[in-house]
Every structure is written in structure tokens, then in C-alpha cells.
Amino acid sequence: MGDRLRLAVGIMGNAASMLLYAAPILTFSRVIRKRSTEEFSCIPYTIALLNCFLYTWYGLPVVSNGWENVPVVTINGLGILLELSFVFIYFCFAPANAKKKVAVLTTSVILGFCVIALLSVFAFHDHSHRKILVGSIGLIASVAMYGSPLVVVKQVIQTKSVEFMPFYLSLFSFLASSLWMTYGLLSHDLFLASPNLVGSPLGIFQLLLYCKYRKNGFMEEGLKRDAAKGWRKSEATDVEKPKEQLHAASAQ
């Protein structure tokens, strides 16, 4: 019964994490459409990439005992592909100074993971010590990933707008962290449960912040639409004026 419940929670955690990793698709469709990264930050995606690398490695039989953490491997393996895609798109449309930042961060993440993976294989020869090493670093990366949307919190509070703090990223972050916290507790694995004990409250905080300032975001969007309509209307009026003058001249 316990194993079945753990597996069920793991499957639900997979579904929530898939939605979390896929949530930025809406953001990046906007980036591609506008051909600009605007005020969006690349930090959440590079940290999420590191988290996926570490927990994919953690779940593999090299670190874990056999295939006891299959759900962890499947979802984080998919997360690697998605996060790499997002980082690549961000790099393509970022300004020159931001491109350097993305390149440095991504390279550091990949090299850092390679060092950790090699160290865990060659410095330790049993699963328990490998889990301690990879799990401890993964714990820090997970807390950073769940807290990374807080990078824009200062901007949200100053501008009183949630335009650059995606709602679905915060929602699915809360759902995923809550489910993986339950999975970790059922598995008696503190390295899976601990970071989510932090991630779940952070997700709640982000959702509360969004609820507080979301109306301002909608008002700003409305003002932008009204301004665009006003511009188009004035443009149409400017086009009509020469026509009226031409008709008046011909009548004379």
C-alpha cells in the first residue's frame, strides 16, 4: 500500500512538474513574437536547468539504489530538454550584454554539473555517500529554483504590476513542490522532501503577491490597448484630412 501511494504521488508530481517546466512556453512565445526578452530574467531557467541535471543524476542507479526513483529521472530528464530550449531562445533574442550573461551562466551550470557527477563516481564508491553529495547540492539548487521567480519580486512591488512574473510559473511551482515534498516524506528521503518544504511556502507567497497586484497588470494592459486604439484612430483621422481638403478644393 505504501509503495503504491508513493508511486501515485510520484506520478502526480511528474504531471505537476511537467506543467511547471512547460509554463514558460507562454513567456517564450511572447519573446519570439516580439523578438525581444524585454524585462524577463534568464536566471530562473538556468537554475532550473541545474536542478534538472542534478536530480536526473540523483535518480539514476549510479547514485540511487537501483531504479527506486524512476519518477525523479523521467521528469527531470524532460526538464533538461525544455530548459535548454528556453535558454537557447532567450540567448537568440537577448541584447548583446545579456547574451554574455546567459552564456556564462549556462556554461557554468554544465561544467559544475560535470564536476559533481565525476566527483560522485570517482570519489565515493557506495550509494549512500553519493546520495549525500548529489542530494545536498541538489537541495540547494531546488531551493534556488523555487525561489528564482522572487528575482522579479522587487520589480513587482515597485511597479505594482505582475506583467513579468508569470502566474502559471508560480502556481505550478507550488503544486510541484507540495507533491514532491509528500513523495520525499513517503520515501523517507530528506533530499527530496527538504527543498520542497521551502518551495511550497515560496509558491504560496508568489501566488499571494500575484493576487495582490494582478488587477494593476490588467489595468495596464487595458491602457496599452486603449493607447493603441487611440493611435490608430488618430492615424486614420490624419489620412482622412487630406481627402477632405482635396474634395473642398475640387468643389471650389
PDB file of C-alpha atoms in Angstrom:
ATOM      1  CA  MET A   1       0.000   0.000   0.000  1.00  0.00           C
ATOM      2  CA  GLY A   2       2.794   2.393   0.932  1.00  0.00           C
ATOM      3  CA  ASP A   3       4.676   1.779  -2.340  1.00  0.00           C
ATOM      4  CA  ARG A   4       1.514   2.240  -4.390  1.00  0.00           C
ATOM      5  CA  LEU A   5       0.720   5.519  -2.652  1.00  0.00           C
ATOM      6  CA  ARG A   6       4.299   6.708  -3.157  1.00  0.00           C
ATOM      7  CA  LEU A   7       4.134   5.798  -6.860  1.00  0.00           C
ATOM      8  CA  ALA A   8       0.776   7.575  -7.242  1.00  0.00           C
ATOM      9  CA  VAL A   9       2.143  10.730  -5.617  1.00  0.00           C
ATOM     10  CA  GLY A  10       5.251  10.451  -7.817  1.00  0.00           C
ATOM     11  CA  ILE A  11       3.085  10.305 -10.949  1.00  0.00           C
ATOM     12  CA  MET A  12       1.093  13.343  -9.811  1.00  0.00           C
ATOM     13  CA  GLY A  13       4.371  15.083  -9.010  1.00  0.00           C
ATOM     14  CA  ASN A  14       5.553  14.274 -12.527  1.00  0.00           C
ATOM     15  CA  ALA A  15       2.410  15.829 -14.001  1.00  0.00           C
ATOM     16  CA  ALA A  16       2.726  18.987 -11.878  1.00  0.00           C
ATOM     17  CA  SER A  17       6.446  19.300 -12.659  1.00  0.00           C
ATOM     18  CA  MET A  18       5.752  18.857 -16.370  1.00  0.00           C
ATOM     19  CA  LEU A  19       3.339  21.786 -16.177  1.00  0.00           C
ATOM     20  CA  LEU A  20       5.943  23.759 -14.195  1.00  0.00           C
ATOM     21  CA  TYR A  21       8.678  23.136 -16.748  1.00  0.00           C
ATOM     22  CA  ALA A  22       6.295  23.824 -19.645  1.00  0.00           C
ATOM     23  CA  ALA A  23       4.809  27.009 -18.109  1.00  0.00           C
ATOM     24  CA  PRO A  24       7.473  29.306 -19.681  1.00  0.00           C
ATOM     25  CA  ILE A  25       6.242  28.258 -23.160  1.00  0.00           C
ATOM     26  CA  LEU A  26       3.744  31.149 -22.941  1.00  0.00           C
ATOM     27  CA  THR A  27       6.518  33.538 -21.958  1.00  0.00           C
ATOM     28  CA  PHE A  28       8.810  32.438 -24.772  1.00  0.00           C
ATOM     29  CA  SER A  29       6.068  32.516 -27.383  1.00  0.00           C
ATOM     30  CA  ARG A  30       5.800  36.208 -26.460  1.00  0.00           C
ATOM     31  CA  VAL A  31       9.592  36.595 -26.672  1.00  0.00           C
ATOM     32  CA  ILE A  32       9.615  35.045 -30.166  1.00  0.00           C
ATOM     33  CA  ARG A  33       6.613  37.113 -31.277  1.00  0.00           C
ATOM     34  CA  LYS A  34       8.143  40.398 -30.076  1.00  0.00           C
ATOM     35  CA  ARG A  35      11.704  39.304 -30.887  1.00  0.00           C
ATOM     36  CA  SER A  36      12.795  40.675 -27.520  1.00  0.00           C
ATOM     37  CA  THR A  37      13.340  39.296 -23.993  1.00  0.00           C
ATOM     38  CA  GLU A  38      12.024  42.601 -22.591  1.00  0.00           C
ATOM     39  CA  GLU A  39      12.376  42.611 -18.770  1.00  0.00           C
ATOM     40  CA  PHE A  40      12.297  38.828 -18.332  1.00  0.00           C
ATOM     41  CA  SER A  41      15.209  37.279 -16.432  1.00  0.00           C
ATOM     42  CA  CYS A  42      17.206  34.237 -17.587  1.00  0.00           C
ATOM     43  CA  ILE A  43      18.136  33.258 -14.012  1.00  0.00           C
ATOM     44  CA  PRO A  44      15.074  31.056 -13.259  1.00  0.00           C
ATOM     45  CA  TYR A  45      15.733  28.938 -16.367  1.00  0.00           C
ATOM     46  CA  THR A  46      19.451  28.397 -15.777  1.00  0.00           C
ATOM     47  CA  ILE A  47      18.831  27.449 -12.142  1.00  0.00           C
ATOM     48  CA  ALA A  48      16.037  25.090 -13.205  1.00  0.00           C
ATOM     49  CA  LEU A  49      18.466  23.535 -15.713  1.00  0.00           C
ATOM     50  CA  LEU A  50      20.996  22.854 -12.948  1.00  0.00           C
ATOM     51  CA  ASN A  51      18.256  21.389 -10.757  1.00  0.00           C
ATOM     52  CA  CYS A  52      17.148  19.033 -13.543  1.00  0.00           C
ATOM     53  CA  PHE A  53      20.717  17.893 -14.224  1.00  0.00           C
ATOM     54  CA  LEU A  54      21.342  17.127 -10.553  1.00  0.00           C
ATOM     55  CA  TYR A  55      18.088  15.284  -9.857  1.00  0.00           C
ATOM     56  CA  THR A  56      18.277  13.246 -13.065  1.00  0.00           C
ATOM     57  CA  TRP A  57      21.705  12.109 -11.892  1.00  0.00           C
ATOM     58  CA  TYR A  58      20.406  11.587  -8.347  1.00  0.00           C
ATOM     59  CA  GLY A  59      17.638   9.284  -9.566  1.00  0.00           C
ATOM     60  CA  LEU A  60      19.840   7.109 -11.786  1.00  0.00           C
ATOM     61  CA  PRO A  61      21.185   3.783 -10.416  1.00  0.00           C
ATOM     62  CA  VAL A  62      24.680   5.280 -10.268  1.00  0.00           C
ATOM     63  CA  VAL A  63      23.588   7.317  -7.229  1.00  0.00           C
ATOM     64  CA  SER A  64      20.301   5.789  -6.047  1.00  0.00           C
ATOM     65  CA  ASN A  65      19.748   2.139  -5.159  1.00  0.00           C
ATOM     66  CA  GLY A  66      18.560   0.595  -8.423  1.00  0.00           C
ATOM     67  CA  TRP A  67      15.541   2.296 -10.006  1.00  0.00           C
ATOM     68  CA  GLU A  68      13.877   3.355  -6.758  1.00  0.00           C
ATOM     69  CA  ASN A  69      13.448   6.935  -8.051  1.00  0.00           C
ATOM     70  CA  VAL A  70      12.206   6.391 -11.609  1.00  0.00           C
ATOM     71  CA  PRO A  71       9.669   9.289 -11.435  1.00  0.00           C
ATOM     72  CA  VAL A  72      12.510  11.635 -10.482  1.00  0.00           C
ATOM     73  CA  VAL A  73      14.568  10.584 -13.522  1.00  0.00           C
ATOM     74  CA  THR A  74      11.744  10.813 -16.078  1.00  0.00           C
ATOM     75  CA  ILE A  75      10.502  14.281 -15.200  1.00  0.00           C
ATOM     76  CA  ASN A  76      13.918  15.857 -14.728  1.00  0.00           C
ATOM     77  CA  GLY A  77      15.179  14.306 -17.969  1.00  0.00           C
ATOM     78  CA  LEU A  78      12.294  16.032 -19.766  1.00  0.00           C
ATOM     79  CA  GLY A  79      13.041  19.198 -17.804  1.00  0.00           C
ATOM     80  CA  ILE A  80      16.612  19.261 -19.158  1.00  0.00           C
ATOM     81  CA  LEU A  81      15.322  19.337 -22.749  1.00  0.00           C
ATOM     82  CA  LEU A  82      12.774  22.056 -22.036  1.00  0.00           C
ATOM     83  CA  GLU A  83      15.110  24.297 -20.031  1.00  0.00           C
ATOM     84  CA  LEU A  84      17.850  24.023 -22.660  1.00  0.00           C
ATOM     85  CA  SER A  85      15.281  25.092 -25.276  1.00  0.00           C
ATOM     86  CA  PHE A  86      14.215  28.102 -23.203  1.00  0.00           C
ATOM     87  CA  VAL A  87      17.795  29.179 -22.550  1.00  0.00           C
ATOM     88  CA  PHE A  88      18.581  28.898 -26.275  1.00  0.00           C
ATOM     89  CA  ILE A  89      15.555  31.022 -27.247  1.00  0.00           C
ATOM     90  CA  TYR A  90      16.448  33.594 -24.593  1.00  0.00           C
ATOM     91  CA  PHE A  91      20.004  33.737 -25.924  1.00  0.00           C
ATOM     92  CA  CYS A  92      18.775  34.269 -29.503  1.00  0.00           C
ATOM     93  CA  PHE A  93      16.609  37.290 -28.661  1.00  0.00           C
ATOM     94  CA  ALA A  94      18.570  38.832 -25.773  1.00  0.00           C
ATOM     95  CA  PRO A  95      20.599  42.057 -26.229  1.00  0.00           C
ATOM     96  CA  ALA A  96      24.389  41.738 -26.553  1.00  0.00           C
ATOM     97  CA  ASN A  97      25.206  42.297 -22.856  1.00  0.00           C
ATOM     98  CA  ALA A  98      22.535  39.794 -21.778  1.00  0.00           C
ATOM     99  CA  LYS A  99      23.866  37.190 -24.239  1.00  0.00           C
ATOM    100  CA  LYS A 100      27.196  37.191 -22.383  1.00  0.00           C
ATOM    101  CA  LYS A 101      25.405  36.697 -19.069  1.00  0.00           C
ATOM    102  CA  VAL A 102      23.355  33.774 -20.426  1.00  0.00           C
ATOM    103  CA  ALA A 103      26.434  32.146 -21.966  1.00  0.00           C
ATOM    104  CA  VAL A 104      28.444  32.434 -18.744  1.00  0.00           C
ATOM    105  CA  LEU A 105      25.610  31.129 -16.550  1.00  0.00           C
ATOM    106  CA  THR A 106      24.778  28.186 -18.827  1.00  0.00           C
ATOM    107  CA  THR A 107      28.413  27.183 -19.267  1.00  0.00           C
ATOM    108  CA  SER A 108      28.949  27.388 -15.501  1.00  0.00           C
ATOM    109  CA  VAL A 109      25.889  25.185 -14.882  1.00  0.00           C
ATOM    110  CA  ILE A 110      27.028  22.489 -17.332  1.00  0.00           C
ATOM    111  CA  LEU A 111      30.643  22.474 -16.129  1.00  0.00           C
ATOM    112  CA  GLY A 112      29.549  22.498 -12.491  1.00  0.00           C
ATOM    113  CA  PHE A 113      27.277  19.515 -13.038  1.00  0.00           C
ATOM    114  CA  CYS A 114      30.036  17.578 -14.834  1.00  0.00           C
ATOM    115  CA  VAL A 115      32.406  18.172 -11.905  1.00  0.00           C
ATOM    116  CA  ILE A 116      29.784  17.000  -9.383  1.00  0.00           C
ATOM    117  CA  ALA A 117      28.941  13.896 -11.438  1.00  0.00           C
ATOM    118  CA  LEU A 118      32.589  12.883 -11.853  1.00  0.00           C
ATOM    119  CA  LEU A 119      33.317  13.549  -8.189  1.00  0.00           C
ATOM    120  CA  SER A 120      30.378  11.424  -7.062  1.00  0.00           C
ATOM    121  CA  VAL A 121      31.545   8.491  -9.217  1.00  0.00           C
ATOM    122  CA  PHE A 122      35.286   8.520  -8.549  1.00  0.00           C
ATOM    123  CA  ALA A 123      35.499   9.944  -5.002  1.00  0.00           C
ATOM    124  CA  PHE A 124      32.754   7.764  -3.485  1.00  0.00           C
ATOM    125  CA  HIS A 125      32.189   4.062  -4.008  1.00  0.00           C
ATOM    126  CA  ASP A 126      28.849   3.482  -2.288  1.00  0.00           C
ATOM    127  CA  HIS A 127      25.324   4.746  -2.930  1.00  0.00           C
ATOM    128  CA  SER A 128      24.774   6.359   0.470  1.00  0.00           C
ATOM    129  CA  HIS A 129      27.731   8.760   0.180  1.00  0.00           C
ATOM    130  CA  ARG A 130      26.918   9.533  -3.452  1.00  0.00           C
ATOM    131  CA  LYS A 131      23.353  10.382  -2.448  1.00  0.00           C
ATOM    132  CA  ILE A 132      24.611  12.663   0.310  1.00  0.00           C
ATOM    133  CA  LEU A 133      26.878  14.583  -2.086  1.00  0.00           C
ATOM    134  CA  VAL A 134      24.485  14.917  -5.022  1.00  0.00           C
ATOM    135  CA  GLY A 135      21.411  15.296  -2.789  1.00  0.00           C
ATOM    136  CA  SER A 136      22.975  18.091  -0.707  1.00  0.00           C
ATOM    137  CA  ILE A 137      23.889  20.131  -3.780  1.00  0.00           C
ATOM    138  CA  GLY A 138      20.548  19.298  -5.394  1.00  0.00           C
ATOM    139  CA  LEU A 139      18.778  20.534  -2.257  1.00  0.00           C
ATOM    140  CA  ILE A 140      20.433  23.954  -2.612  1.00  0.00           C
ATOM    141  CA  ALA A 141      19.650  24.051  -6.352  1.00  0.00           C
ATOM    142  CA  SER A 142      15.988  23.160  -5.717  1.00  0.00           C
ATOM    143  CA  VAL A 143      15.536  25.878  -3.123  1.00  0.00           C
ATOM    144  CA  ALA A 144      17.151  28.350  -5.544  1.00  0.00           C
ATOM    145  CA  MET A 145      14.871  27.148  -8.372  1.00  0.00           C
ATOM    146  CA  TYR A 146      11.681  27.562  -6.352  1.00  0.00           C
ATOM    147  CA  GLY A 147      12.848  30.958  -5.152  1.00  0.00           C
ATOM    148  CA  SER A 148      14.189  32.182  -8.506  1.00  0.00           C
ATOM    149  CA  PRO A 149      10.902  33.892  -9.537  1.00  0.00           C
ATOM    150  CA  LEU A 150      11.472  36.085  -6.477  1.00  0.00           C
ATOM    151  CA  VAL A 151      14.155  37.840  -8.559  1.00  0.00           C
ATOM    152  CA  VAL A 152      11.357  39.961 -10.010  1.00  0.00           C
ATOM    153  CA  VAL A 153       9.512  40.492  -6.710  1.00  0.00           C
ATOM    154  CA  LYS A 154      11.247  43.828  -6.124  1.00  0.00           C
ATOM    155  CA  GLN A 155      10.167  44.945  -9.586  1.00  0.00           C
ATOM    156  CA  VAL A 156       6.597  43.716  -8.940  1.00  0.00           C
ATOM    157  CA  ILE A 157       6.364  45.677  -5.672  1.00  0.00           C
ATOM    158  CA  GLN A 158       7.919  48.838  -7.153  1.00  0.00           C
ATOM    159  CA  THR A 159       5.791  48.865 -10.305  1.00  0.00           C
ATOM    160  CA  LYS A 160       2.731  47.250  -8.661  1.00  0.00           C
ATOM    161  CA  SER A 161       2.460  45.099 -11.770  1.00  0.00           C
ATOM    162  CA  VAL A 162       2.839  41.321 -12.255  1.00  0.00           C
ATOM    163  CA  GLU A 163       3.460  41.570 -16.000  1.00  0.00           C
ATOM    164  CA  PHE A 164       6.902  39.961 -15.729  1.00  0.00           C
ATOM    165  CA  MET A 165       6.054  37.423 -13.002  1.00  0.00           C
ATOM    166  CA  PRO A 166       4.167  34.664 -14.881  1.00  0.00           C
ATOM    167  CA  PHE A 167       1.190  33.329 -12.919  1.00  0.00           C
ATOM    168  CA  TYR A 168       1.412  29.729 -14.132  1.00  0.00           C
ATOM    169  CA  LEU A 169       5.080  29.506 -13.163  1.00  0.00           C
ATOM    170  CA  SER A 170       4.158  30.394  -9.577  1.00  0.00           C
ATOM    171  CA  LEU A 171       1.087  28.134  -9.492  1.00  0.00           C
ATOM    172  CA  PHE A 172       2.806  25.032 -10.843  1.00  0.00           C
ATOM    173  CA  SER A 173       5.828  25.713  -8.647  1.00  0.00           C
ATOM    174  CA  PHE A 174       3.564  25.497  -5.611  1.00  0.00           C
ATOM    175  CA  LEU A 175       1.796  22.333  -6.831  1.00  0.00           C
ATOM    176  CA  ALA A 176       5.014  20.545  -7.821  1.00  0.00           C
ATOM    177  CA  SER A 177       6.843  21.385  -4.602  1.00  0.00           C
ATOM    178  CA  SER A 178       3.893  20.246  -2.459  1.00  0.00           C
ATOM    179  CA  LEU A 179       3.619  16.887  -4.269  1.00  0.00           C
ATOM    180  CA  TRP A 180       7.370  16.194  -4.253  1.00  0.00           C
ATOM    181  CA  MET A 181       7.510  17.089  -0.578  1.00  0.00           C
ATOM    182  CA  THR A 182       4.873  14.377   0.021  1.00  0.00           C
ATOM    183  CA  TYR A 183       6.782  11.930  -2.217  1.00  0.00           C
ATOM    184  CA  GLY A 184      10.011  12.568  -0.313  1.00  0.00           C
ATOM    185  CA  LEU A 185       8.327  12.059   3.061  1.00  0.00           C
ATOM    186  CA  LEU A 186       6.715   8.812   1.895  1.00  0.00           C
ATOM    187  CA  SER A 187      10.112   7.650   0.582  1.00  0.00           C
ATOM    188  CA  HIS A 188      11.852   8.715   3.822  1.00  0.00           C
ATOM    189  CA  ASP A 189      14.234  10.690   1.579  1.00  0.00           C
ATOM    190  CA  LEU A 190      15.111  14.042   3.104  1.00  0.00           C
ATOM    191  CA  PHE A 191      16.987  15.148  -0.024  1.00  0.00           C
ATOM    192  CA  LEU A 192      13.703  15.021  -1.954  1.00  0.00           C
ATOM    193  CA  ALA A 193      11.455  16.351   0.827  1.00  0.00           C
ATOM    194  CA  SER A 194      13.608  19.140   2.338  1.00  0.00           C
ATOM    195  CA  PRO A 195      13.866  21.575  -0.599  1.00  0.00           C
ATOM    196  CA  ASN A 196      10.144  21.313  -1.167  1.00  0.00           C
ATOM    197  CA  LEU A 197       9.466  22.277   2.449  1.00  0.00           C
ATOM    198  CA  VAL A 198      10.896  25.634   1.356  1.00  0.00           C
ATOM    199  CA  GLY A 199       9.472  25.587  -2.179  1.00  0.00           C
ATOM    200  CA  SER A 200       5.849  25.190  -1.108  1.00  0.00           C
ATOM    201  CA  PRO A 201       5.707  28.332   1.122  1.00  0.00           C
ATOM    202  CA  LEU A 202       7.601  30.306  -1.550  1.00  0.00           C
ATOM    203  CA  GLY A 203       4.993  29.248  -4.103  1.00  0.00           C
ATOM    204  CA  ILE A 204       2.208  30.438  -1.775  1.00  0.00           C
ATOM    205  CA  PHE A 205       3.991  33.788  -1.307  1.00  0.00           C
ATOM    206  CA  GLN A 206       4.286  34.287  -5.077  1.00  0.00           C
ATOM    207  CA  LEU A 207       0.601  33.472  -5.581  1.00  0.00           C
ATOM    208  CA  LEU A 208      -0.426  35.934  -2.841  1.00  0.00           C
ATOM    209  CA  LEU A 209       1.745  38.608  -4.452  1.00  0.00           C
ATOM    210  CA  TYR A 210       0.154  37.905  -7.818  1.00  0.00           C
ATOM    211  CA  CYS A 211      -3.375  38.143  -6.341  1.00  0.00           C
ATOM    212  CA  LYS A 212      -2.494  41.486  -4.761  1.00  0.00           C
ATOM    213  CA  TYR A 213      -1.145  43.159  -7.904  1.00  0.00           C
ATOM    214  CA  ARG A 214      -2.877  41.320 -10.758  1.00  0.00           C
ATOM    215  CA  LYS A 215      -5.598  43.969 -11.195  1.00  0.00           C
ATOM    216  CA  ASN A 216      -2.941  46.599 -11.830  1.00  0.00           C
ATOM    217  CA  GLY A 217      -1.486  44.370 -14.547  1.00  0.00           C
ATOM    218  CA  PHE A 218      -4.885  44.048 -16.215  1.00  0.00           C
ATOM    219  CA  MET A 219      -5.419  47.816 -15.992  1.00  0.00           C
ATOM    220  CA  GLU A 220      -2.036  48.439 -17.645  1.00  0.00           C
ATOM    221  CA  GLU A 221      -2.888  46.041 -20.464  1.00  0.00           C
ATOM    222  CA  GLY A 222      -6.200  47.867 -20.940  1.00  0.00           C
ATOM    223  CA  LEU A 223      -4.434  51.224 -21.061  1.00  0.00           C
ATOM    224  CA  LYS A 224      -1.981  49.885 -23.628  1.00  0.00           C
ATOM    225  CA  ARG A 225      -4.843  48.624 -25.800  1.00  0.00           C
ATOM    226  CA  ASP A 226      -6.677  51.939 -25.466  1.00  0.00           C
ATOM    227  CA  ALA A 227      -3.500  53.831 -26.372  1.00  0.00           C
ATOM    228  CA  ALA A 228      -3.008  51.612 -29.435  1.00  0.00           C
ATOM    229  CA  LYS A 229      -6.629  52.176 -30.490  1.00  0.00           C
ATOM    230  CA  GLY A 230      -6.223  55.920 -29.976  1.00  0.00           C
ATOM    231  CA  TRP A 231      -3.073  55.933 -32.086  1.00  0.00           C
ATOM    232  CA  ARG A 232      -4.774  54.022 -34.891  1.00  0.00           C
ATOM    233  CA  LYS A 233      -7.777  56.347 -34.710  1.00  0.00           C
ATOM    234  CA  SER A 234      -5.632  59.484 -34.879  1.00  0.00           C
ATOM    235  CA  GLU A 235      -3.681  57.970 -37.766  1.00  0.00           C
ATOM    236  CA  ALA A 236      -6.916  57.291 -39.638  1.00  0.00           C
ATOM    237  CA  THR A 237      -8.060  60.880 -38.970  1.00  0.00           C
ATOM    238  CA  ASP A 238      -4.782  62.222 -40.350  1.00  0.00           C
ATOM    239  CA  VAL A 239      -5.325  60.197 -43.516  1.00  0.00           C
ATOM    240  CA  GLU A 240      -8.889  61.466 -43.913  1.00  0.00           C
ATOM    241  CA  LYS A 241      -7.917  65.146 -43.558  1.00  0.00           C
ATOM    242  CA  PRO A 242      -6.057  65.414 -46.914  1.00  0.00           C
ATOM    243  CA  LYS A 243      -9.030  63.707 -48.608  1.00  0.00           C
ATOM    244  CA  GLU A 244     -11.438  66.278 -47.159  1.00  0.00           C
ATOM    245  CA  GLN A 245      -9.135  69.113 -48.238  1.00  0.00           C
ATOM    246  CA  LEU A 246      -8.933  67.658 -51.750  1.00  0.00           C
ATOM    247  CA  HIS A 247     -12.738  67.437 -52.018  1.00  0.00           C
ATOM    248  CA  ALA A 248     -13.053  71.029 -50.783  1.00  0.00           C
ATOM    249  CA  ALA A 249     -10.522  72.245 -53.363  1.00  0.00           C
ATOM    250  CA  SER A 250     -12.251  70.447 -56.217  1.00  0.00           C
ATOM    251  CA  ALA A 251     -15.626  71.887 -55.141  1.00  0.00           C
ATOM    252  CA  GLN A 252     -14.154  75.422 -55.391  1.00  0.00           C
TER     253      GLN A 252
END
